[in-house]
Amino acid sequence: MIIGVVGKPSSGKSTFFNAATMQDVPMAAYPFTTIEANKAVGFVRIECADKDFNVQCNPRTGFCHEHVRFVPVELVDVAGLVPGAHEGKGMGNQFLSDLSRADVLIHVIDISGSTNEKGDVAFDSKGVPARDVEFLEEEIDLWFLGIIDKNWRKFAGTPFESKAKLVTAMAQNLSGIGATEAHIDSVLLELNLTDKKPMMWSEDEKKSFARKFREKSKPVVIAANKADYPNAAQNLEALKKKFPSKIIIPCSGIAELTLKRAAKDGSLEYIQGNDDFKVLKELNEKQKQGLDYIRKNVLEKFKGTGVQEVLETAVFKLLGYIAIFPGGTKGLTDAQGRTMPDCFLLPPHSTALDFAYRLHTDFGDKFIKAINVKTRQLIGKEHELQSRDVVEIVHSA
Ligand SMILES: Nc1nc2c(ncn2[C@@H]2O[C@H](COP(=O)(O)OP(=O)(O)OP(=O)(O)O)[C@@H](O)[C@H]2O)c(=O)[nH]1
Ligand SMILES: [Mg+2]
């Protein structure tokens, strides 16, 4: 699973990315600081299954704090997007293709309204947050429409014997932008296009197809960033009113980054996602003021910096992913002495067999049965797993 971090220039994408992944990619108050995409790993929280066995896990990746497990997820930070990007404006199409593999998008907007649509500082840019929300989705829709149009002739003229064949052909042609048969199927159904030959589709139907397909294949959570600005709360309320159906979460990438860096150097105790921190070292006056500001204007106001909430909304709410722990009825410790070292994030409705394949192709090919380690019950191939299940796969040699 890949999470794409997108938005106009200077909205704070790289700051959000650094805060989530503890990387050090350049961040600056001028547009197009980022050109090449950056990739790194961040973490989402899950109530650890070690608790159910009264043990303490030793994660191979990520960490566990008081039975809250931090599970790795991949993030990609791309260049800023400007209106007309699908036609090559700004950094053009390159970064659009950097996003093609993303399963979900975090749209970072500047809720303070202190930058215009090109990312230049403009403190009078009233109403910009609303425009920011709309233009990005339109840009992606137009990009998709272009790709769909280009691929159109490959399947538009072909007579398909059945709907299933059409769905397969469309998914194959659009796999470059992350299409699956399930996406295509549900889009055709919702738009009532199931029985209409692609050749007969109108331009409007193609556009609607592009939009619905984008909504399905790249769901968006809006990170209303720079929420530390004094006017942020007011802009946030206005935005929520204007877009009642969108998921908009206030956040401050810079606050999260500051807290995490201070925690890393031992000045503070701060657990990502929490709404407060503890000072551990003597701080100078400037540091104290900075941290007080963050506490009052971000943590207290928004119950945290929002970075963790945005990530988890993307993974669990939008994508509906579940966390599965490999385990054994004979023990939870691996050959290296690590207890419950792994936790996998799987798409919703994943079965025991899907999990076996995720562990190893051989486990899938030679699958005999699976065991729910918590209940000791046998589970079959097609059994749908629940989040926090601990599963043993039994396979032939
Ligand atoms: N006040 C405040 N400033 C922020 C926040 N996040 C980022 N910034 C500032 O916004 C400016 C742009 O940040 P970047 O992270 O470089 O933005 P970007 O979206 O990656 O920009 P491009 O790569 O140029 O598209 C920098 O000066 C950051 O310090 C935040 O939460 N609060
Ligand atoms: Mg950047």
Coordinates of C-alpha atoms and ligand atoms in Angstrom, one line a residue:
M1 CA 0.0 0.0 0.0
I2 CA 1.3 3.4 -0.9
I3 CA 0.1 6.7 0.4
G4 CA 0.6 9.7 -1.9
V5 CA 1.2 13.2 -0.3
V6 CA -0.1 15.8 -2.8
G7 CA -1.1 19.4 -3.0
K8 CA -0.2 22.8 -4.4
P9 CA 3.4 24.1 -4.1
S10 CA 4.4 25.2 -0.5
S11 CA 1.3 23.7 1.2
G12 CA 3.7 21.8 3.4
K13 CA 3.8 18.3 1.8
S14 CA 7.5 17.7 2.5
T15 CA 7.1 19.0 6.1
F16 CA 4.2 16.6 6.6
F17 CA 6.3 13.8 5.0
N18 CA 9.3 14.5 7.2
A19 CA 7.1 14.6 10.2
A20 CA 5.5 11.3 9.4
T21 CA 8.7 9.5 8.4
M22 CA 11.4 11.4 10.3
Q23 CA 13.3 12.0 7.0
D24 CA 15.2 15.2 6.2
V25 CA 14.0 16.1 2.7
P26 CA 14.3 19.8 1.8
M27 CA 11.4 22.1 2.9
A28 CA 11.2 25.8 2.1
A29 CA 8.9 28.7 1.6
Y30 CA 9.3 28.8 -2.2
P31 CA 7.4 26.8 -4.8
F32 CA 8.8 23.5 -6.2
T33 CA 11.3 22.8 -3.5
T34 CA 10.5 19.2 -4.2
I35 CA 11.1 18.0 -7.8
E36 CA 12.0 14.3 -7.5
A37 CA 9.5 12.3 -5.5
N38 CA 10.6 11.2 -2.0
K39 CA 9.7 7.8 -0.5
A40 CA 9.9 6.7 3.1
V41 CA 8.1 4.8 5.8
G42 CA 5.7 6.2 8.3
F43 CA 3.7 4.4 11.0
V44 CA 0.0 3.9 11.8
R45 CA -1.2 2.7 15.2
I46 CA -3.0 -0.4 16.0
E47 CA -3.9 -1.9 19.4
C48 CA -1.3 -4.6 19.6
A49 CA -2.4 -8.2 19.7
D50 CA 0.4 -9.0 22.2
K51 CA -1.9 -7.6 24.9
D52 CA -4.4 -10.5 24.3
F53 CA -1.6 -13.0 25.2
N54 CA -0.1 -11.0 28.1
V55 CA 3.2 -10.7 26.4
Q56 CA 5.4 -7.9 25.1
C57 CA 6.2 -8.0 21.4
N58 CA 9.5 -7.1 19.7
P59 CA 8.6 -5.7 16.3
R60 CA 11.0 -6.2 13.5
T61 CA 9.9 -2.9 12.0
G62 CA 8.2 -0.1 13.8
F63 CA 7.8 -0.3 17.6
C64 CA 5.3 -0.9 20.3
H65 CA 4.5 1.5 23.2
E66 CA 2.3 0.3 26.0
H67 CA 0.6 -2.2 23.7
V68 CA 0.1 0.3 20.9
R69 CA 1.8 -1.0 17.8
F70 CA 3.2 1.4 15.2
V71 CA 3.0 -0.5 11.9
P72 CA 5.0 0.8 8.8
V73 CA 3.3 2.3 5.8
E74 CA 4.9 3.7 2.7
L75 CA 4.6 7.4 1.8
V76 CA 5.5 9.3 -1.3
D77 CA 6.0 13.0 -1.3
V78 CA 5.7 14.6 -4.8
A79 CA 6.3 17.9 -6.5
G80 CA 3.6 20.6 -6.1
L81 CA 0.7 20.6 -8.4
V82 CA -0.6 23.7 -10.1
P83 CA -3.7 24.3 -12.2
G84 CA -3.0 23.0 -15.7
A85 CA -0.5 20.4 -14.5
H86 CA -2.2 17.7 -16.7
E87 CA -1.2 19.8 -19.7
G88 CA 2.3 20.1 -18.5
K89 CA 2.1 23.4 -16.4
G90 CA 4.4 23.7 -13.4
M91 CA 6.3 20.4 -13.0
G92 CA 3.9 18.9 -15.4
N93 CA 3.0 15.3 -15.7
Q94 CA 6.0 13.7 -14.2
F95 CA 4.8 13.7 -10.6
L96 CA 1.4 12.6 -11.7
S97 CA 3.0 9.4 -12.8
D98 CA 4.8 9.4 -9.4
L99 CA 1.3 9.1 -8.0
S100 CA 0.0 6.4 -10.3
R101 CA 0.8 3.7 -7.8
A102 CA -0.7 5.4 -4.8
D103 CA -3.7 3.7 -3.2
V104 CA -4.8 6.7 -1.3
L105 CA -4.0 10.4 -1.3
I106 CA -3.3 12.8 1.5
H107 CA -4.1 16.2 0.0
V108 CA -2.1 18.8 2.0
I109 CA -3.7 22.2 1.8
D110 CA -2.6 25.5 3.4
I111 CA -5.5 26.2 5.7
S112 CA -4.0 29.5 6.7
G113 CA -4.5 30.9 3.2
S114 CA -1.1 32.4 3.3
T115 CA 0.0 31.1 -0.1
N116 CA -1.7 31.5 -3.5
E117 CA -2.4 28.7 -5.9
K118 CA 1.2 28.8 -7.2
G119 CA 2.6 28.5 -3.8
D120 CA 3.9 32.1 -3.5
V121 CA 3.4 33.9 -0.2
A122 CA 0.3 36.0 -0.4
F123 CA -1.3 36.8 2.9
D124 CA -4.4 38.3 1.3
S125 CA -5.3 35.1 -0.6
K126 CA -8.8 34.9 0.9
G127 CA -10.8 31.8 0.0
V128 CA -7.8 30.0 -1.3
P129 CA -8.3 26.9 0.9
A130 CA -11.6 26.2 -0.9
R131 CA -10.1 26.6 -4.3
D132 CA -7.2 24.4 -3.3
V133 CA -9.6 21.6 -2.5
E134 CA -11.4 21.8 -5.8
F135 CA -8.5 22.3 -8.2
L136 CA -6.5 19.3 -7.2
E137 CA -9.2 16.8 -7.7
E138 CA -10.1 18.4 -11.0
E139 CA -6.5 18.2 -12.1
I140 CA -6.3 14.5 -11.3
D141 CA -9.6 13.9 -13.0
L142 CA -8.3 15.6 -16.2
W143 CA -5.1 13.6 -16.0
F144 CA -7.1 10.4 -15.7
L145 CA -9.4 11.4 -18.5
G146 CA -6.4 12.0 -20.8
I147 CA -5.1 8.5 -20.0
I148 CA -8.6 6.9 -20.5
D149 CA -9.0 8.7 -23.8
K150 CA -5.6 7.5 -25.0
N151 CA -6.5 3.9 -24.1
W152 CA -10.0 4.3 -25.5
R153 CA -9.3 3.0 -29.0
K154 CA -7.8 -0.2 -27.6
F155 CA -11.2 -1.3 -26.2
A156 CA -13.8 1.1 -27.5
G157 CA -14.1 -0.6 -30.9
T158 CA -13.8 -4.1 -29.7
P159 CA -17.1 -6.0 -29.4
F160 CA -17.1 -7.7 -26.0
E161 CA -19.0 -10.9 -25.5
S162 CA -19.8 -10.1 -21.9
K163 CA -19.5 -7.4 -19.3
A164 CA -16.8 -9.4 -17.5
K165 CA -14.6 -9.3 -20.6
L166 CA -15.1 -5.5 -20.9
V167 CA -14.2 -5.0 -17.3
T168 CA -11.0 -7.1 -17.7
A169 CA -10.0 -5.2 -20.8
M170 CA -10.5 -1.9 -19.1
A171 CA -8.7 -2.9 -16.0
Q172 CA -5.7 -4.1 -18.0
N173 CA -5.6 -0.9 -20.1
L174 CA -5.8 1.3 -17.0
S175 CA -3.6 -0.7 -14.7
G176 CA -0.9 2.0 -15.1
I177 CA -3.0 4.3 -13.0
G178 CA -3.9 1.7 -10.5
A179 CA -7.1 0.2 -11.9
T180 CA -8.5 -3.1 -10.6
E181 CA -11.4 -5.0 -11.9
A182 CA -13.3 -4.3 -8.7
H183 CA -12.9 -0.5 -9.3
I184 CA -14.0 -0.7 -12.9
D185 CA -16.9 -2.9 -12.1
S186 CA -18.3 -0.7 -9.4
V187 CA -17.8 2.5 -11.4
L188 CA -19.7 1.0 -14.4
L189 CA -22.5 -0.1 -12.1
E190 CA -22.8 3.2 -10.3
L191 CA -22.9 5.2 -13.5
N192 CA -25.4 2.8 -15.2
L193 CA -22.9 2.1 -18.0
T194 CA -22.8 -1.6 -17.6
D195 CA -24.8 -2.3 -20.7
K196 CA -23.6 0.5 -22.8
K197 CA -20.9 -0.2 -25.4
P198 CA -17.9 2.1 -24.7
M199 CA -18.1 3.3 -28.3
M200 CA -21.5 4.8 -27.5
W201 CA -20.3 6.7 -24.4
S202 CA -20.7 10.5 -24.6
E203 CA -17.9 12.9 -23.6
D204 CA -19.8 13.6 -20.4
E205 CA -20.0 9.9 -19.6
K206 CA -16.3 9.5 -20.1
K207 CA -15.7 12.5 -17.8
S208 CA -18.0 11.0 -15.1
F209 CA -16.2 7.7 -15.5
A210 CA -12.8 9.4 -15.0
R211 CA -14.1 11.2 -11.9
K212 CA -15.8 8.2 -10.3
F213 CA -12.8 6.0 -11.1
R214 CA -10.5 8.5 -9.4
E215 CA -12.7 8.7 -6.4
K216 CA -12.5 4.9 -6.1
S217 CA -8.9 4.3 -7.0
K218 CA -7.4 7.4 -5.2
P219 CA -9.6 8.3 -2.2
V220 CA -8.6 11.5 -0.6
V221 CA -8.2 12.8 2.9
I222 CA -7.6 16.5 3.2
A223 CA -4.9 17.5 5.7
A224 CA -5.7 21.1 6.6
N225 CA -2.1 22.0 7.3
K226 CA -0.6 25.1 9.0
A227 CA -3.4 24.8 11.5
D228 CA -1.0 26.5 14.0
Y229 CA -1.8 29.9 12.3
P230 CA -4.3 32.0 14.4
N231 CA -6.8 32.2 11.5
A232 CA -6.8 28.4 10.8
A233 CA -9.8 27.4 13.0
Q234 CA -12.0 30.0 11.3
N235 CA -10.9 28.9 7.8
L236 CA -11.4 25.3 8.8
E237 CA -15.0 25.8 9.9
A238 CA -15.8 27.6 6.6
L239 CA -14.2 24.8 4.6
K240 CA -16.1 22.0 6.4
K241 CA -19.3 23.9 5.8
K242 CA -18.5 24.2 2.1
F243 CA -17.5 20.5 1.7
P244 CA -19.7 18.6 4.2
S245 CA -19.0 15.3 2.5
K246 CA -15.2 15.5 2.5
I247 CA -12.9 14.3 5.2
I248 CA -11.0 17.4 6.4
I249 CA -8.5 17.0 9.3
P250 CA -6.6 20.0 10.8
C251 CA -2.9 19.4 11.2
S252 CA 0.4 21.1 11.7
G253 CA 3.3 19.2 10.0
I254 CA 5.8 21.6 11.5
A255 CA 4.5 21.1 15.1
E256 CA 4.7 17.3 14.7
L257 CA 8.2 17.6 13.2
T258 CA 9.4 19.9 16.0
L259 CA 8.0 17.6 18.7
K260 CA 9.4 14.4 17.2
R261 CA 12.8 16.0 16.7
A262 CA 12.9 17.2 20.3
A263 CA 11.9 13.8 21.5
K264 CA 14.6 12.2 19.4
D265 CA 17.3 14.4 21.0
G266 CA 16.0 13.5 24.4
S267 CA 14.5 17.0 25.3
L268 CA 11.0 15.7 25.5
E269 CA 8.9 12.6 25.8
Y270 CA 6.4 12.7 23.0
I271 CA 4.5 9.8 21.5
Q272 CA 3.2 10.5 18.0
G273 CA -0.5 10.9 18.0
N274 CA -0.7 12.1 21.6
D275 CA -2.1 15.5 22.5
D276 CA 0.7 16.4 25.0
F277 CA 4.4 16.0 25.7
K278 CA 6.6 16.0 28.8
V279 CA 9.7 18.1 29.0
L280 CA 12.7 16.1 30.1
K281 CA 15.6 18.5 29.8
E282 CA 16.4 22.2 30.7
L283 CA 15.3 24.2 27.7
N284 CA 16.3 27.7 26.6
E285 CA 13.7 30.5 26.5
K286 CA 13.2 30.3 22.8
Q287 CA 12.6 26.6 22.9
K288 CA 10.2 27.0 25.8
Q289 CA 8.2 29.6 23.9
G290 CA 8.1 27.5 20.8
L291 CA 6.8 24.5 22.6
D292 CA 4.2 26.5 24.6
Y293 CA 3.0 27.9 21.3
I294 CA 2.5 24.4 19.9
R295 CA 0.8 23.2 23.1
K296 CA -1.7 26.1 23.2
N297 CA -2.3 26.6 19.5
V298 CA -2.1 23.1 18.1
L299 CA -2.3 20.3 20.7
E300 CA -4.9 21.8 23.0
K301 CA -7.0 23.2 20.1
F302 CA -7.0 20.1 17.8
K303 CA -6.3 17.3 20.3
G304 CA -2.9 16.6 18.7
T305 CA -0.9 17.7 15.7
G306 CA -3.2 15.8 13.3
V307 CA -0.4 14.1 11.4
Q308 CA -1.1 10.7 12.9
E309 CA -4.9 11.1 12.6
V310 CA -4.5 11.9 8.9
L311 CA -2.4 8.8 8.2
E312 CA -4.7 6.5 10.1
T313 CA -7.8 8.0 8.4
A314 CA -6.2 7.2 5.1
V315 CA -5.3 3.6 6.0
F316 CA -8.2 2.5 8.1
K317 CA -11.1 4.7 7.3
L318 CA -10.7 5.3 3.6
L319 CA -9.0 2.0 2.6
G320 CA -10.4 -0.1 5.4
Y321 CA -7.2 -2.0 5.9
I322 CA -6.9 -4.6 8.6
A323 CA -3.9 -5.6 10.7
I324 CA -3.0 -9.3 10.9
F325 CA -0.3 -10.8 13.0
P326 CA 1.4 -14.1 12.1
G327 CA 1.6 -16.5 15.1
G328 CA 1.7 -20.1 16.1
T329 CA -0.3 -22.2 18.5
K330 CA 2.9 -23.6 19.8
G331 CA 4.4 -20.2 20.5
L332 CA 4.6 -16.6 19.4
T333 CA 8.3 -16.3 19.3
D334 CA 10.5 -16.7 16.1
A335 CA 13.9 -18.4 15.7
Q336 CA 15.6 -15.1 16.6
G337 CA 13.8 -14.9 19.9
R338 CA 11.4 -12.1 18.8
T339 CA 7.9 -12.2 20.1
M340 CA 5.2 -11.4 17.5
P341 CA 7.8 -9.7 15.3
D342 CA 5.5 -8.9 12.3
C343 CA 2.2 -7.3 11.7
F344 CA 0.8 -7.0 8.2
L345 CA -1.7 -4.5 6.8
L346 CA -4.1 -6.2 4.4
P347 CA -7.0 -4.9 2.3
P348 CA -10.5 -5.3 3.6
H349 CA -12.1 -8.8 3.1
S350 CA -8.7 -10.5 2.9
T351 CA -9.0 -14.2 3.5
A352 CA -6.7 -16.7 5.2
L353 CA -5.4 -17.7 1.8
D354 CA -4.6 -14.0 0.9
F355 CA -2.7 -13.8 4.1
A356 CA -0.8 -17.0 3.3
Y357 CA 0.2 -15.6 -0.1
R358 CA 1.3 -12.3 1.6
L359 CA 3.6 -14.3 3.8
H360 CA 5.1 -16.4 1.1
T361 CA 4.0 -17.7 -2.4
D362 CA 4.8 -21.2 -1.2
F363 CA 2.5 -20.8 1.8
G364 CA -0.3 -19.9 -0.5
D365 CA 0.4 -22.6 -3.1
K366 CA 0.8 -25.3 -0.4
F367 CA -2.0 -24.0 1.9
I368 CA -3.7 -26.7 4.0
K369 CA -5.5 -24.8 6.7
A370 CA -5.1 -21.9 9.0
I371 CA -5.7 -21.5 12.7
N372 CA -7.0 -18.5 14.6
V373 CA -4.4 -18.5 17.4
K374 CA -6.5 -16.5 19.8
T375 CA -9.5 -18.9 19.7
R376 CA -7.5 -22.0 18.5
Q377 CA -10.2 -22.5 15.9
L378 CA -9.5 -23.9 12.4
I379 CA -10.2 -21.6 9.6
G380 CA -10.5 -22.3 5.9
K381 CA -9.1 -20.7 2.8
E382 CA -12.0 -18.4 2.1
H383 CA -12.4 -17.3 5.7
E384 CA -12.4 -13.5 5.9
L385 CA -9.9 -12.2 8.5
Q386 CA -10.7 -9.6 11.1
S387 CA -8.4 -6.9 12.2
R388 CA -6.0 -7.9 15.0
D389 CA -6.4 -11.6 14.2
V390 CA -3.3 -13.7 15.0
V391 CA -3.1 -16.4 12.3
E392 CA -1.1 -19.6 11.8
I393 CA -0.8 -20.9 8.3
V394 CA -0.4 -24.7 8.0
H395 CA 1.0 -25.8 4.7
S396 CA 2.5 -28.9 3.1
A397 CA 6.2 -29.3 2.7
Ligands
LIG1 N1 3.3 27.6 10.1 C1 3.5 26.4 9.5 N2 4.3 26.4 8.4 C2 4.4 25.2 7.8 C3 3.8 24.0 8.2 N3 4.2 23.0 7.3 C4 5.0 23.6 6.4 N4 5.2 24.9 6.7 C5 6.1 25.8 6.0 O1 5.6 25.9 4.6 C6 6.7 26.1 3.7 C7 6.6 25.0 2.6 O2 6.9 23.8 3.2 P1 7.3 22.5 2.3 O3 7.1 21.3 3.2 O4 8.5 22.7 1.7 O5 6.1 22.5 1.3 P2 5.8 21.6 0.0 O6 4.4 21.5 -0.1 O7 6.6 20.4 0.1 O8 6.4 22.5 -1.2 P3 6.9 22.1 -2.6 O9 7.9 21.0 -2.5 O10 7.6 23.4 -3.1 O11 5.7 21.9 -3.4 C8 8.0 26.0 4.6 O12 8.4 27.3 4.8 C9 7.5 25.3 5.8 O13 8.2 25.7 7.0 C10 2.9 24.1 9.3 O14 2.3 23.1 9.8 N5 2.8 25.3 9.9
MG2 MG 8.1 19.6 -1.1

